Short mmCIF file of C-alpha atoms in Angstrom, two decimals:
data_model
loop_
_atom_site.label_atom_id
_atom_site.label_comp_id
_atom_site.label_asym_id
_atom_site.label_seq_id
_atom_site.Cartn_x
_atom_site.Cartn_y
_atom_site.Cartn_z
CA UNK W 14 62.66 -234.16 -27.62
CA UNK W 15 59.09 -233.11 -28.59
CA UNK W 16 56.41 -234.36 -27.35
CA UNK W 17 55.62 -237.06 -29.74
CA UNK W 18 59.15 -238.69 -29.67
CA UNK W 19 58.94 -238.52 -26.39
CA UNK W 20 55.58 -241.02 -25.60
CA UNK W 21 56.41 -243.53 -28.73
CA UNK W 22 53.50 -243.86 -30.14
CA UNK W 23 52.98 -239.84 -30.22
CA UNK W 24 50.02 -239.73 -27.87
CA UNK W 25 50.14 -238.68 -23.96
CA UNK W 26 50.14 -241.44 -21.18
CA UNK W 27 46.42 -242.38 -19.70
CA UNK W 28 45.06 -242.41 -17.00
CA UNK W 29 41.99 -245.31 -16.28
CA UNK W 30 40.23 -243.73 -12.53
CA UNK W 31 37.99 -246.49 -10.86
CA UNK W 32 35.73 -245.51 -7.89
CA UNK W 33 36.34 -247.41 -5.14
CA UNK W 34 33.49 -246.50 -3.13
CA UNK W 35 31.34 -247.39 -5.71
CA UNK W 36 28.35 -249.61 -4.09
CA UNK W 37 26.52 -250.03 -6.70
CA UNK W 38 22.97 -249.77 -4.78
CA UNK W 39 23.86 -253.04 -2.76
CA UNK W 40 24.02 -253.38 0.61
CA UNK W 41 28.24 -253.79 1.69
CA UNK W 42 28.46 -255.34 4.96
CA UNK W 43 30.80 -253.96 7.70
CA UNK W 44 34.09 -254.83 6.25
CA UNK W 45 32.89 -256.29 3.17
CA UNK W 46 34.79 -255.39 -0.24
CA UNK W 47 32.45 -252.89 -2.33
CA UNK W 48 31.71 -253.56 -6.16
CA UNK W 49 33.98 -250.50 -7.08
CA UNK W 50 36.71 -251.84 -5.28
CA UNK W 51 35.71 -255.47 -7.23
CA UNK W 52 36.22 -253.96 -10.43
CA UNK W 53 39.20 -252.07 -9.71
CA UNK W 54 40.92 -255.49 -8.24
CA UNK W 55 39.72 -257.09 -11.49
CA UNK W 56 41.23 -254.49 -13.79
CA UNK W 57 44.58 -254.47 -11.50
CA UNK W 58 45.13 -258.58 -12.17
CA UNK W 59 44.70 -257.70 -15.70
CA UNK W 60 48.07 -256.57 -17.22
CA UNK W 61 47.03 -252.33 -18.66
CA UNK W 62 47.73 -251.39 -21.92
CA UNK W 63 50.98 -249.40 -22.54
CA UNK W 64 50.65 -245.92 -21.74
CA UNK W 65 48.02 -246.61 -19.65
CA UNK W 66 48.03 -246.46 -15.58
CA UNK W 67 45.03 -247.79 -13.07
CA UNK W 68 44.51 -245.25 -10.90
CA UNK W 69 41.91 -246.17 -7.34
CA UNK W 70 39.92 -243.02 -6.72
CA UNK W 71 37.75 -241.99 -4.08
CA UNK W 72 34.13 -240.80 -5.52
CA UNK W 73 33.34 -239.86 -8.69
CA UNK W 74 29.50 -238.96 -7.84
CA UNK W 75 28.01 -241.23 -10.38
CA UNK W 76 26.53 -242.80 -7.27
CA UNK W 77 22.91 -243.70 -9.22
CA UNK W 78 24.97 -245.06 -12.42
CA UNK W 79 27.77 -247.15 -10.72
CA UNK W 80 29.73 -248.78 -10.63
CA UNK W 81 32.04 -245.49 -12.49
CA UNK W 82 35.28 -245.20 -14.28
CA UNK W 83 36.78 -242.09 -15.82
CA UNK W 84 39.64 -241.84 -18.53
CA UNK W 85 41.74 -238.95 -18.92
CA UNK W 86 45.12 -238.29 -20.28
CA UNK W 87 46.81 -235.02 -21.12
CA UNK W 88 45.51 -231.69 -22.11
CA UNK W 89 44.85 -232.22 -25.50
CA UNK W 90 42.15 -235.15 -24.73
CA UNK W 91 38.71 -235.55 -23.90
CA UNK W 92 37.80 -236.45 -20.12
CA UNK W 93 35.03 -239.21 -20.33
CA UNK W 94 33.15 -240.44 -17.45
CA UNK W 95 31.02 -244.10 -17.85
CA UNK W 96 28.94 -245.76 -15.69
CA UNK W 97 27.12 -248.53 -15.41
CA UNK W 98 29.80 -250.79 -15.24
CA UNK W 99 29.88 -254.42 -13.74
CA UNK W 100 33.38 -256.56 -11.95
CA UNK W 101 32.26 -259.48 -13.68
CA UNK W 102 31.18 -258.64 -17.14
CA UNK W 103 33.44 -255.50 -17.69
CA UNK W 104 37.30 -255.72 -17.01
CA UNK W 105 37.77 -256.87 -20.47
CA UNK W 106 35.74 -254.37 -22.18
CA UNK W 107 37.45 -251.57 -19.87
CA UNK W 108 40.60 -252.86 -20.98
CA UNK W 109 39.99 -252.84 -24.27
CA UNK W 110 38.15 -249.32 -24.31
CA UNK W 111 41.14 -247.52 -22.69
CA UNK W 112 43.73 -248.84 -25.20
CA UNK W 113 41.49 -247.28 -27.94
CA UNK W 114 41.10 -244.07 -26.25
CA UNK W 115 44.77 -243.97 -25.45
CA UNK W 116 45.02 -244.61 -29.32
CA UNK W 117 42.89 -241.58 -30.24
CA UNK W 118 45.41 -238.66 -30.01
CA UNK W 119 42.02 -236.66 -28.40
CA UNK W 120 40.29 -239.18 -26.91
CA UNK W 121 37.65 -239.78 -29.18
CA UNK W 122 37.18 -242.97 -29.84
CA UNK W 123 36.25 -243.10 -33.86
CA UNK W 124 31.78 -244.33 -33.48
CA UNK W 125 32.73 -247.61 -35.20
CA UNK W 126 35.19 -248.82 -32.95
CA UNK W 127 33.53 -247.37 -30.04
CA UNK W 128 32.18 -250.44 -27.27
CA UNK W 129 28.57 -250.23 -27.42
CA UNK W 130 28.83 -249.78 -23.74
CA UNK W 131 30.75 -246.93 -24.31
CA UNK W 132 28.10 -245.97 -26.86
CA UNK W 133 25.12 -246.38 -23.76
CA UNK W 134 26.86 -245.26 -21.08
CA UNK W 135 28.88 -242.09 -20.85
CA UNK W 136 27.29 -239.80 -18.48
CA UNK W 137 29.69 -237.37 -18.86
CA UNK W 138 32.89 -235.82 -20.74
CA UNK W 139 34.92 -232.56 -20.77
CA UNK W 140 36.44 -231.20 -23.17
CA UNK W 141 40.34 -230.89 -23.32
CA UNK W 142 42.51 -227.84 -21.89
CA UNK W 143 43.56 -226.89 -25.17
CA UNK W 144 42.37 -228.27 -28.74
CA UNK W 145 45.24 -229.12 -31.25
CA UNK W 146 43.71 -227.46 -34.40
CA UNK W 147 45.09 -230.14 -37.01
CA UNK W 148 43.34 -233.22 -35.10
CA UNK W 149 40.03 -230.80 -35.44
CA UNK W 150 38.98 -232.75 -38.65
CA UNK W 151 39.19 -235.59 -37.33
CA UNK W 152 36.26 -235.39 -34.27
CA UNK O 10 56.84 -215.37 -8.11
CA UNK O 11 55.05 -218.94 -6.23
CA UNK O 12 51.65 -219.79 -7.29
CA UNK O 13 49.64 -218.20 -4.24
CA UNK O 14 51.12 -214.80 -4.91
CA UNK O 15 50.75 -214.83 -9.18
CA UNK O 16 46.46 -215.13 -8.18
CA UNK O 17 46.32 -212.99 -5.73
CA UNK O 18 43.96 -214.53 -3.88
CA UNK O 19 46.36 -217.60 -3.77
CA UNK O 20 44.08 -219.55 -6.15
CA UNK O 21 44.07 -221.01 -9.62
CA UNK O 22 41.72 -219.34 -12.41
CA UNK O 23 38.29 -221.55 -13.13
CA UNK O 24 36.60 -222.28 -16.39
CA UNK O 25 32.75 -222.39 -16.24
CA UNK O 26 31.76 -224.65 -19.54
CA UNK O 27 28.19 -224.71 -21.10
CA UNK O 28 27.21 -226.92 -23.27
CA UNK O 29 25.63 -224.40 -26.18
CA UNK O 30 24.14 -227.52 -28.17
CA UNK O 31 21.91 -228.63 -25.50
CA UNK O 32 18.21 -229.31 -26.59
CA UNK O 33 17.00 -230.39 -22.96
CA UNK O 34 14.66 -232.93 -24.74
CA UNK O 35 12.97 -230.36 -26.94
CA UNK O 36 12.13 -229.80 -30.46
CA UNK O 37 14.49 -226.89 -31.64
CA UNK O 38 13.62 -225.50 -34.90
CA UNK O 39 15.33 -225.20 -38.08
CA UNK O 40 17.64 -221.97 -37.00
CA UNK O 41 16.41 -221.93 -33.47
CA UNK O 42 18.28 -220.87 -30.39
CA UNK O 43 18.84 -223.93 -28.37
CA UNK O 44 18.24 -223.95 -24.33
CA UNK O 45 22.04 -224.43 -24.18
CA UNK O 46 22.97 -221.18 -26.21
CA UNK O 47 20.26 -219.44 -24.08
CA UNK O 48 21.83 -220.36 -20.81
CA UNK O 49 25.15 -219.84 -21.99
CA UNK O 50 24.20 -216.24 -23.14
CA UNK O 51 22.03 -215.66 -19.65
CA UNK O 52 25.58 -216.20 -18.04
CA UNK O 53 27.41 -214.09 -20.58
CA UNK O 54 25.10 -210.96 -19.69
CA UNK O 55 26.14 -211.43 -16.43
CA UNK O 56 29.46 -210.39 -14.88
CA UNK O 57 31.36 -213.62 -14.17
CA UNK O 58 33.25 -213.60 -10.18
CA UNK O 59 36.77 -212.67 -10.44
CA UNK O 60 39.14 -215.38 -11.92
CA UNK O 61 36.49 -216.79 -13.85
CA UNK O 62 36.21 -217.58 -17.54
CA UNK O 63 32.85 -218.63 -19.35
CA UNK O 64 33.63 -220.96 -21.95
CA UNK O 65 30.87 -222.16 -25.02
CA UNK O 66 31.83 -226.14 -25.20
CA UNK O 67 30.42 -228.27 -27.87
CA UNK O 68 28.77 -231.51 -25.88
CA UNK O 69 29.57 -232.70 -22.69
CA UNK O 70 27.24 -236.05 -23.67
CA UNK O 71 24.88 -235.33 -20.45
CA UNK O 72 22.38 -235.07 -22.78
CA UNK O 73 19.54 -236.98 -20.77
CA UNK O 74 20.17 -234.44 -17.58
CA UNK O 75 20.91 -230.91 -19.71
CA UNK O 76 21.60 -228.38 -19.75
CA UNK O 77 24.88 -229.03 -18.44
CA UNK O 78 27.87 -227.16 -17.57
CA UNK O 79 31.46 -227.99 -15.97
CA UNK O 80 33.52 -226.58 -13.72
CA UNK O 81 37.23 -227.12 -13.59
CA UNK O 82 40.72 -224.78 -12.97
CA UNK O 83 43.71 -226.12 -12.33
CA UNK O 84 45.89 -229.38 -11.54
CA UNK O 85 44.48 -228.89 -7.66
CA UNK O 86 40.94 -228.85 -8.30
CA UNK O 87 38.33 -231.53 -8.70
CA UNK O 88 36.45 -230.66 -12.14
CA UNK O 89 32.35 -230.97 -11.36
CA UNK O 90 30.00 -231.46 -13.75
CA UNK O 91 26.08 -230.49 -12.91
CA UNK O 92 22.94 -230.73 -14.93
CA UNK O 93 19.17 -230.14 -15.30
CA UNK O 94 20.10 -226.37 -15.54
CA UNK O 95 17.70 -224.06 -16.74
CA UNK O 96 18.76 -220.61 -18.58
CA UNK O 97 15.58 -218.61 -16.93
CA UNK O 98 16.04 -220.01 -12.96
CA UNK O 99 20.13 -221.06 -13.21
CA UNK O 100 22.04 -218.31 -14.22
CA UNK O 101 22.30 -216.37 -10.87
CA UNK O 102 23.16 -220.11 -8.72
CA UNK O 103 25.91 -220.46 -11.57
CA UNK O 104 27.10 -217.28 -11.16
CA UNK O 105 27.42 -217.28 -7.06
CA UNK O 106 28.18 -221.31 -7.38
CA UNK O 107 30.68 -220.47 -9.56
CA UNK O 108 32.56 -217.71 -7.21
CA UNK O 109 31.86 -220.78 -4.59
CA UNK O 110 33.78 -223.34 -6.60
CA UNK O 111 36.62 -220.98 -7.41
CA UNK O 112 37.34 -219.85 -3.71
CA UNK O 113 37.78 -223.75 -2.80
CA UNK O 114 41.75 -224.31 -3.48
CA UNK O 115 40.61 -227.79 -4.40
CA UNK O 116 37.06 -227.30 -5.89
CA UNK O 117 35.17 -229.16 -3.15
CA UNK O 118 32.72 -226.54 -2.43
CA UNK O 119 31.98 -227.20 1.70
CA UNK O 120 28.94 -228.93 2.27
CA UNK O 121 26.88 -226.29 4.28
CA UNK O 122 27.84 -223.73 1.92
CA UNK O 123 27.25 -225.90 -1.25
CA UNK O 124 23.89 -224.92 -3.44
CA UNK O 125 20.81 -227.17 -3.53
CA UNK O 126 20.78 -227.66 -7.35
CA UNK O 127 24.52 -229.03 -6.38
CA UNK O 128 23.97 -230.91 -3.77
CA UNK O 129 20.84 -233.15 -5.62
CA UNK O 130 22.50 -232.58 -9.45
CA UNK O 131 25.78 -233.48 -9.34
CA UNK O 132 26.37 -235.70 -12.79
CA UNK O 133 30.03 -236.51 -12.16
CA UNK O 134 33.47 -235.10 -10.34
CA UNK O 135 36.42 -235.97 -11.73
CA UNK O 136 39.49 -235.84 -9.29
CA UNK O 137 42.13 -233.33 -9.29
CA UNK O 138 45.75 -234.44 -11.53
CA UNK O 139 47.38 -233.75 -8.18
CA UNK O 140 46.67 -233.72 -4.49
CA UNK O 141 48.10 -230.97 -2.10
CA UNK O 142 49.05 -232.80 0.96
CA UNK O 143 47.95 -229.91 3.29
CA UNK O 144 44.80 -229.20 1.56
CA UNK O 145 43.65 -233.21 2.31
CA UNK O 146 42.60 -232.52 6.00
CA UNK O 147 39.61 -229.72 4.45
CA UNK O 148 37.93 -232.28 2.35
#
């Protein structure tokens, strides 16, 4: 079975990584639950695209830009890293952002589709292990 | 052969990635060499530590913090990405940074030992695909 037969669709399972440390520059009292760990409970009572797995992590040093996520998902796609991310306003938009990168066989999410806050607030991405030369064009 | 004895020093091979299209925030001209190219070409006159690869990357969107560069090898290691590099004072921290980065089975150069420009220019980390049980205790 090759590798597109094998995931459906054709394109590699994703991974959606939510800092849980995240504090977002507020002040967490002694036992208190941190906005990182806010967003990630709001993305987990949200049912994931398919493909697509929540994964809690422990820091992703975006400390100034929080609260973080990063999406990854095989070795042929971009790693992106976005910040500036709110448990109130943003489990929808997160949801919505990772099916579309899971949809992009390299992770690039075409510019017109793209979430503005996508569009304002990657801080980061790195580029795949190894690029598939017909998919090239498409970036 | 196990994986500790195929790299001799027991650990995975490391990528160093520079972003070659970074303008730092300056006017390039038409034709010019961009600070990016120039710090990727400072590290490429210099001899890279063993089980190190330099690798010319297209964008790695940090564009507000550049130059950038990324640092990743292997399903063990956290990949780091660091900015507000400069090719005329960086190349020599990359280069022993680097060698630093590579000789930590799971990337997480120890604190004491860990460069300045690290320590206050850390952009993102991005954890690694799998954990080593044993190594957990180190980090």
């Amino acid at each position: 079975m090759d590798h597109d037969t094998q995931q459906g669709a054709g394109h590699a399972p994703v991974e959606l990584l939510v800092c849980v440390k995240c504090r977002r520059g507020e002040e967490v009292p002694e036992g208190g639950v941190r906005p990182g760990q806010r967003l990630h409970d709001a993305l987990a009572a949200r049912e994931m695209p398919e493909g697509v797995t929540l994964t809690p992590v422990e820091c992703l040093q975006n400390c100034d830009y929080g609260c973080s996520v990063a999406m990854r998902g095989g070795a042929e796609r971009w790693t992106y890293v976005y910040g500036n991310l709110h448990e109130a306003s943003h489990p929808d938009l997160l949801t919505e952002g990772v099916a579309l990168y899971h949809a992009a066989r390299d992770g690039v999410i075409p510019w017109r589709a793209r979430p503005e806050h996508f569009k304002r607030n990657c801080i980061a991405r790195i580029p795949p292990e190894q690029a598939k030369a017909p998919e090239k064009d498409k970036t």
